[in-house]
Tab-separated table of C-alpha atoms in Angstrom:
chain	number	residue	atom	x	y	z
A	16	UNK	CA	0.000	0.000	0.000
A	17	UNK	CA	0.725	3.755	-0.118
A	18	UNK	CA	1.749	5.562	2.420
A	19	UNK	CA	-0.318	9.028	2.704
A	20	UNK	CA	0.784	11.689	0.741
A	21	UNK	CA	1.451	15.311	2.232
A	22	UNK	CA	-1.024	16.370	0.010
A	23	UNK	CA	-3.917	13.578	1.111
A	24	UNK	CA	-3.040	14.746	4.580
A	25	UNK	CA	-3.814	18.378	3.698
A	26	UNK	CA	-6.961	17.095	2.105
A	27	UNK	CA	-8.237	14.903	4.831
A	28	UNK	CA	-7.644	17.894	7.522
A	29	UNK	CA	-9.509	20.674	5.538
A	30	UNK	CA	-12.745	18.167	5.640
A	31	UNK	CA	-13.004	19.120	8.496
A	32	UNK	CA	-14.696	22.415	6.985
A	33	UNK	CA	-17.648	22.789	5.261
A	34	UNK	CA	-15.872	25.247	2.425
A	35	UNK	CA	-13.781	22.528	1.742
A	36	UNK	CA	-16.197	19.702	1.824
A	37	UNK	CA	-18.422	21.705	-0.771
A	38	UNK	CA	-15.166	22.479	-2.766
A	39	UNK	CA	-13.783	19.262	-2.691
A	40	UNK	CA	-17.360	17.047	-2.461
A	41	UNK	CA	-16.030	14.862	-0.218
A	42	UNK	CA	-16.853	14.321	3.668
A	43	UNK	CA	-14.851	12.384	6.163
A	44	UNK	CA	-15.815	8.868	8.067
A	45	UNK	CA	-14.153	6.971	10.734
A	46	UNK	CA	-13.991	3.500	12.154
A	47	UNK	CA	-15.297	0.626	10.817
A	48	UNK	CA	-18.671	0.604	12.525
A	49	UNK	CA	-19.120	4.102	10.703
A	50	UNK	CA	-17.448	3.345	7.254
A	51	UNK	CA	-18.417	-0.346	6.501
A	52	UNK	CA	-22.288	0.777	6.086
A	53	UNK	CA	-21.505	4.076	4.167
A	54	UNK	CA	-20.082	2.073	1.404
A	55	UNK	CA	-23.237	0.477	-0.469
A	56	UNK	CA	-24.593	4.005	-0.428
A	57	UNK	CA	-21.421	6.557	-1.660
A	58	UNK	CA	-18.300	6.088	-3.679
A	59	UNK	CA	-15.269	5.461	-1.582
A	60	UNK	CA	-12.473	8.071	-2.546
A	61	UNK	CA	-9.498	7.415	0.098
A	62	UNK	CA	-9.107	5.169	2.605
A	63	UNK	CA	-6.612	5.469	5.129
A	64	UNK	CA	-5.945	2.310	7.748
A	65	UNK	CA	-3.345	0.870	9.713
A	66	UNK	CA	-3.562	-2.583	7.655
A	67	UNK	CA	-4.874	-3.582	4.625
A	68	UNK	CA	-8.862	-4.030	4.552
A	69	UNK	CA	-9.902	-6.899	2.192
A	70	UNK	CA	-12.406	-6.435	-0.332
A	71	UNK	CA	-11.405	-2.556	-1.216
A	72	UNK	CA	-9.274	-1.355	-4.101
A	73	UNK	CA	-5.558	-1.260	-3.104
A	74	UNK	CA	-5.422	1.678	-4.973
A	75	UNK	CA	-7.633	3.427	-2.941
A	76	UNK	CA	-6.251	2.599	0.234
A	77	UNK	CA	-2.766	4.505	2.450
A	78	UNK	CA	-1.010	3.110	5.120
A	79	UNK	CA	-1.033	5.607	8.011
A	80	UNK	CA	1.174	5.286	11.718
A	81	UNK	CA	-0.804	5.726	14.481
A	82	UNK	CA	1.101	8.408	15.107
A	83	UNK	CA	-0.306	10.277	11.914
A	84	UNK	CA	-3.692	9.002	12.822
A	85	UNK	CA	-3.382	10.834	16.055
A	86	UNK	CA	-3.095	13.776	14.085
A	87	UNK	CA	-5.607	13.519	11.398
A	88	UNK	CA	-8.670	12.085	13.935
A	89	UNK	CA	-11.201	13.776	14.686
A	90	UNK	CA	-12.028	11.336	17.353
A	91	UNK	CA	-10.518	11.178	21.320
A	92	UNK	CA	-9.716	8.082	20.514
A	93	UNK	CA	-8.363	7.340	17.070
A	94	UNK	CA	-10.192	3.578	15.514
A	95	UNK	CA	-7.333	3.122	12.745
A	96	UNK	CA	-9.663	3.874	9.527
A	97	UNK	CA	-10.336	7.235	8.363
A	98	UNK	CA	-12.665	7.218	4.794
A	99	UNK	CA	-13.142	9.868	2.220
A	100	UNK	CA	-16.796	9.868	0.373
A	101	UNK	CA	-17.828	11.648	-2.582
A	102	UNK	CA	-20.462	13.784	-1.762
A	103	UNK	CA	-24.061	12.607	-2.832
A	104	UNK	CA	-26.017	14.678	-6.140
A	105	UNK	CA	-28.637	16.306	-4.177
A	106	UNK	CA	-29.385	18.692	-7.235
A	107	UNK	CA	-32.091	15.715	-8.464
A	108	UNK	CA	-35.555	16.637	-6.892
A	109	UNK	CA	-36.540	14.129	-3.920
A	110	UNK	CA	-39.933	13.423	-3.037
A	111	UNK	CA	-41.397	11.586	0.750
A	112	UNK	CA	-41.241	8.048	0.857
A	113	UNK	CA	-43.476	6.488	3.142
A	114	UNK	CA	-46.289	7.259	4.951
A	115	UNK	CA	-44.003	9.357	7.861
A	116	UNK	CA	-41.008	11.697	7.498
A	117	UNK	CA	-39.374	14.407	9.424
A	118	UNK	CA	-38.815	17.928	9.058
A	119	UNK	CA	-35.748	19.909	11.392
A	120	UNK	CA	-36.029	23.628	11.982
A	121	UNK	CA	-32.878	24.589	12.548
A	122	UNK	CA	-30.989	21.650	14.631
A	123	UNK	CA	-27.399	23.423	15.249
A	124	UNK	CA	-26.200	20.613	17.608
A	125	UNK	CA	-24.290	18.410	15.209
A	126	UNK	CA	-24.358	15.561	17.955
A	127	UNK	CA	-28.721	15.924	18.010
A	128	UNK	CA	-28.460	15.892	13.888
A	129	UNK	CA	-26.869	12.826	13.764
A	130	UNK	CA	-28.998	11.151	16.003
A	131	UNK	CA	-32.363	11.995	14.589
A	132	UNK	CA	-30.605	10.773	11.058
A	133	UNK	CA	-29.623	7.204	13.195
A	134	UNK	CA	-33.189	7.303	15.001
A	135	UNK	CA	-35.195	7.666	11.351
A	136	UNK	CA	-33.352	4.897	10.146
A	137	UNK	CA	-34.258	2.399	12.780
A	138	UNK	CA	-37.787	3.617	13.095
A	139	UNK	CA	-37.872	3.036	9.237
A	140	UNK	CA	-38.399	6.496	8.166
A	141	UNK	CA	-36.521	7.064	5.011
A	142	UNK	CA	-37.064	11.426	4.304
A	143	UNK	CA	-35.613	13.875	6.487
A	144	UNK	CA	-36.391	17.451	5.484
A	145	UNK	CA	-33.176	19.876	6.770
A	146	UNK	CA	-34.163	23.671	7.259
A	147	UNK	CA	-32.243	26.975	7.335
A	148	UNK	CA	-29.754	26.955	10.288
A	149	UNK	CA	-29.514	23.196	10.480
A	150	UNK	CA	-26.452	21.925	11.001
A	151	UNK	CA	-24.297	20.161	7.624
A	152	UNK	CA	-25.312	16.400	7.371
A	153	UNK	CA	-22.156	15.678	6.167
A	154	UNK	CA	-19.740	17.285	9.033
A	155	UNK	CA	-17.789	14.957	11.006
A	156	UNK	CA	-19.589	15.301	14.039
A	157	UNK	CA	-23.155	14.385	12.749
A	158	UNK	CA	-21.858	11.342	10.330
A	159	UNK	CA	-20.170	9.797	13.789
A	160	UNK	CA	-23.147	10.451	15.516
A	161	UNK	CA	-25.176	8.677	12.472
A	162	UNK	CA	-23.241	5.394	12.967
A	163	UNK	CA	-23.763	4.493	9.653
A	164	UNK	CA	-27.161	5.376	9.082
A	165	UNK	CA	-26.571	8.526	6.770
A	166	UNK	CA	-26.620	6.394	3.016
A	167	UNK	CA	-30.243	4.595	4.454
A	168	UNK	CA	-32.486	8.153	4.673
A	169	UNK	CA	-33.334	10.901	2.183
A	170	UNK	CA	-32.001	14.192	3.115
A	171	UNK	CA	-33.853	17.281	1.887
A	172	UNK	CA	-31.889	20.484	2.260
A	173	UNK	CA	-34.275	23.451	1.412
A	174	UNK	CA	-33.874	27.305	1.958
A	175	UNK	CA	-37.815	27.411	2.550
A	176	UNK	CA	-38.910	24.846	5.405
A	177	UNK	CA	-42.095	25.975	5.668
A	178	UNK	CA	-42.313	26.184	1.490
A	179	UNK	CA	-40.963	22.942	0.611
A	180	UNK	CA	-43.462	21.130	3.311
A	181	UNK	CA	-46.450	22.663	1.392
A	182	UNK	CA	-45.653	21.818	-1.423
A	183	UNK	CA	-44.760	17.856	-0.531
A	184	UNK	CA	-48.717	17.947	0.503
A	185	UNK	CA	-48.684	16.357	3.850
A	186	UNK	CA	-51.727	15.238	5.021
A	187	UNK	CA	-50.900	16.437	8.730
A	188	UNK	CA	-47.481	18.594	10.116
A	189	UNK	CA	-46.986	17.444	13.583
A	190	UNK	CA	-45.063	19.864	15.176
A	191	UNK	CA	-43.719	19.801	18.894
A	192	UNK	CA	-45.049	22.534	21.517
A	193	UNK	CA	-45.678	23.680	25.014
A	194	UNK	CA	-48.939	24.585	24.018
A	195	UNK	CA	-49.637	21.591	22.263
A	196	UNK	CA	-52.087	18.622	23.270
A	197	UNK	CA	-50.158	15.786	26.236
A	198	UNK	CA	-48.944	12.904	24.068
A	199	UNK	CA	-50.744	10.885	26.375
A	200	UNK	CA	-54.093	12.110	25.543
A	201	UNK	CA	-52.329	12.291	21.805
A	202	UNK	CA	-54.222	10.242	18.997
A	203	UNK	CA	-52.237	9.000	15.995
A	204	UNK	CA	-55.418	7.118	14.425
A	205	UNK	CA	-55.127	10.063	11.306
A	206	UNK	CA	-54.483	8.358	8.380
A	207	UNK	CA	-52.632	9.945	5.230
A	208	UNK	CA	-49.187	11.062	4.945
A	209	UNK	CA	-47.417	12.618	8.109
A	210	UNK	CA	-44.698	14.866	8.294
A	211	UNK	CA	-43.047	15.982	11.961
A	212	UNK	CA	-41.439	18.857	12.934
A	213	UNK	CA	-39.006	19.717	14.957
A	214	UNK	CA	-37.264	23.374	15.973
A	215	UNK	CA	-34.228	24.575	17.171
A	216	UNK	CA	-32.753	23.516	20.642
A	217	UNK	CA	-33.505	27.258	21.986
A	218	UNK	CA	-35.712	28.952	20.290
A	219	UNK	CA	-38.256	25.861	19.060
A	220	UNK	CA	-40.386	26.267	16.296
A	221	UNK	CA	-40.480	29.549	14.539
A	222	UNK	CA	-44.024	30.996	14.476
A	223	UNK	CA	-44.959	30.404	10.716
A	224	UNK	CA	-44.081	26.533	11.182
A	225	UNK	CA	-46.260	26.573	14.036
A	226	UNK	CA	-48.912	27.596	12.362
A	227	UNK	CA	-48.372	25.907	9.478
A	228	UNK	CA	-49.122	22.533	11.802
A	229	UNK	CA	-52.315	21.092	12.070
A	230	UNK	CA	-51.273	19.720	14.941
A	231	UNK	CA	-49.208	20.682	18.162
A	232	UNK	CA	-48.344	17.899	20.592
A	233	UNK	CA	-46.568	18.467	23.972
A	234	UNK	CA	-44.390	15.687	25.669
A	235	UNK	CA	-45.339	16.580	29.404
A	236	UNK	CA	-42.979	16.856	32.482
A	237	UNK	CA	-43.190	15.203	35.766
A	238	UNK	CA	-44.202	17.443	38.776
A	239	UNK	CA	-41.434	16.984	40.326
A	240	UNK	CA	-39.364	17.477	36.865
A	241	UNK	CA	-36.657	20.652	38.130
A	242	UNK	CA	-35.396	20.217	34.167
A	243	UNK	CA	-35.992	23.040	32.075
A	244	UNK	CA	-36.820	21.099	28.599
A	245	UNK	CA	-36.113	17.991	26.408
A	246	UNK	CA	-33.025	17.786	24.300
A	247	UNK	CA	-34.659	17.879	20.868
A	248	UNK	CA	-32.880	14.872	19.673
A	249	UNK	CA	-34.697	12.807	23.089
A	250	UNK	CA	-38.492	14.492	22.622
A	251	UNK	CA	-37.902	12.935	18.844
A	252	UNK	CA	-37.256	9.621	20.308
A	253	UNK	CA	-40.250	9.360	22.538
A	254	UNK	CA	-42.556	11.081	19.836
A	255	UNK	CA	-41.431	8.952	16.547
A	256	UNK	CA	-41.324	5.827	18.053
A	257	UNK	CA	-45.009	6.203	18.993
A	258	UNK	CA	-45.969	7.640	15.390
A	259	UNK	CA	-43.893	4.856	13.638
């Protein structure tokens, strides 16, 4: 195998930025938990590993010390296989498939990103609608924090949240609320197409989303709850595992 140019090292580092991942169209992966389910789903530019992986081009593929991979990790703890990705087309128009999908208003948190993209894959839910001010579905933090999951959904990026979800037709927006109805008094018996929304960490839902909903639900604290809210990435949890 090659050993990693000073070049590919310059490369993998400035990944690390969106301006560069646009530039480039490439986004980084690491370990093989992360990278092995990636690869039906993107075309594998670079891989760099401390031994030789079976089954991949050796062309493709740089030796790297541990040493090196200390430096070129964006992990605590460096797993010993860093991947490069081509970028996905998203300039061909995606519709919803299925009968529930998910729309983010604004999710900064790279770590809560991620895990809404892992969460709609095992739930089954294949399109994820990304608003203004969401965080890039392709920056290291959120792919980690996708363990794989990030080739299984549709991602969405649109400009115009509220926009895009009228004109995908949804039978019901479900959006999240303290003013909405308890989600134990909450009945999913609706039929038709669902779509639910979620806002940003602090601020929620911006007021045109809200009332673009037909319906608000609220995920109720305890009385003795001393918490101030849900972490946006837990109410989806509770509230898409019901709907799904």
């Amino acid at each position: 195998m090659k050993p990693l140019s000073q070049k590919e090292q310059k490369l993998v580092r400035a990944l690390a930025s969106k301006k560069y991942r646009d530039e480039y169209g490439l986004f980084v992966a690491e370990g093989a938990k992360v990278i092995e389910p990636l690869m039906p789903f993107f075309e594998l530019r670079l891989l760099l590993t401390s031994e030789f992986v079976e089954g991949i081009d050796e062309e493709k593929q740089r030796l790297v010390s541990g040493d090196l991979f200390a430096k070129l990790s964006g992990l605590t703890t460096p797993t010993g296989r860093i991947a490069l990705f081509r970028l996905p087309d998203e300039t061909a128009r995606k519709f919803p498939s299925g009968r529930l999908s998910v729309a983010l208003d604004a999710v900064q948190n790279p770590g809560n990103l991620g895990t809404i993209i892992r969460l709609c894959d095992w739930l089954g839910i294949r399109t994820i609608f990304l608003g203004s001010g969401t965080a890039d579905p392709f920056a290291p933090k959120v792919v980690q924090a996708t363990a794989g999951a990030l080739g299984n959904v549709d991602l969405i990026r649109t400009g115009d949240l509220l926009g895009t979800l009228k004109e995908s037709s949804f039978d019901e927006i479900i959006g999240t609320s303290l003013s909405g109805t308890p989600l134990s008094t909450f009945s999913e018996a609706r039929e038709g197409y669902k779509c639910v929304l979620f806002g940003n960490e602090g601020h929620g839902l911006s007021p045109a989303l809200q009332d673009a909903c037909t319906r608000l639900v609220l995920i109720p604290p305890a009385p003795t709850a001393v918490s101030e809210s849900l972490n946006v990435s837990i109410s989806a949890a509770i509230l898409l595992s019901r709907l799904a």
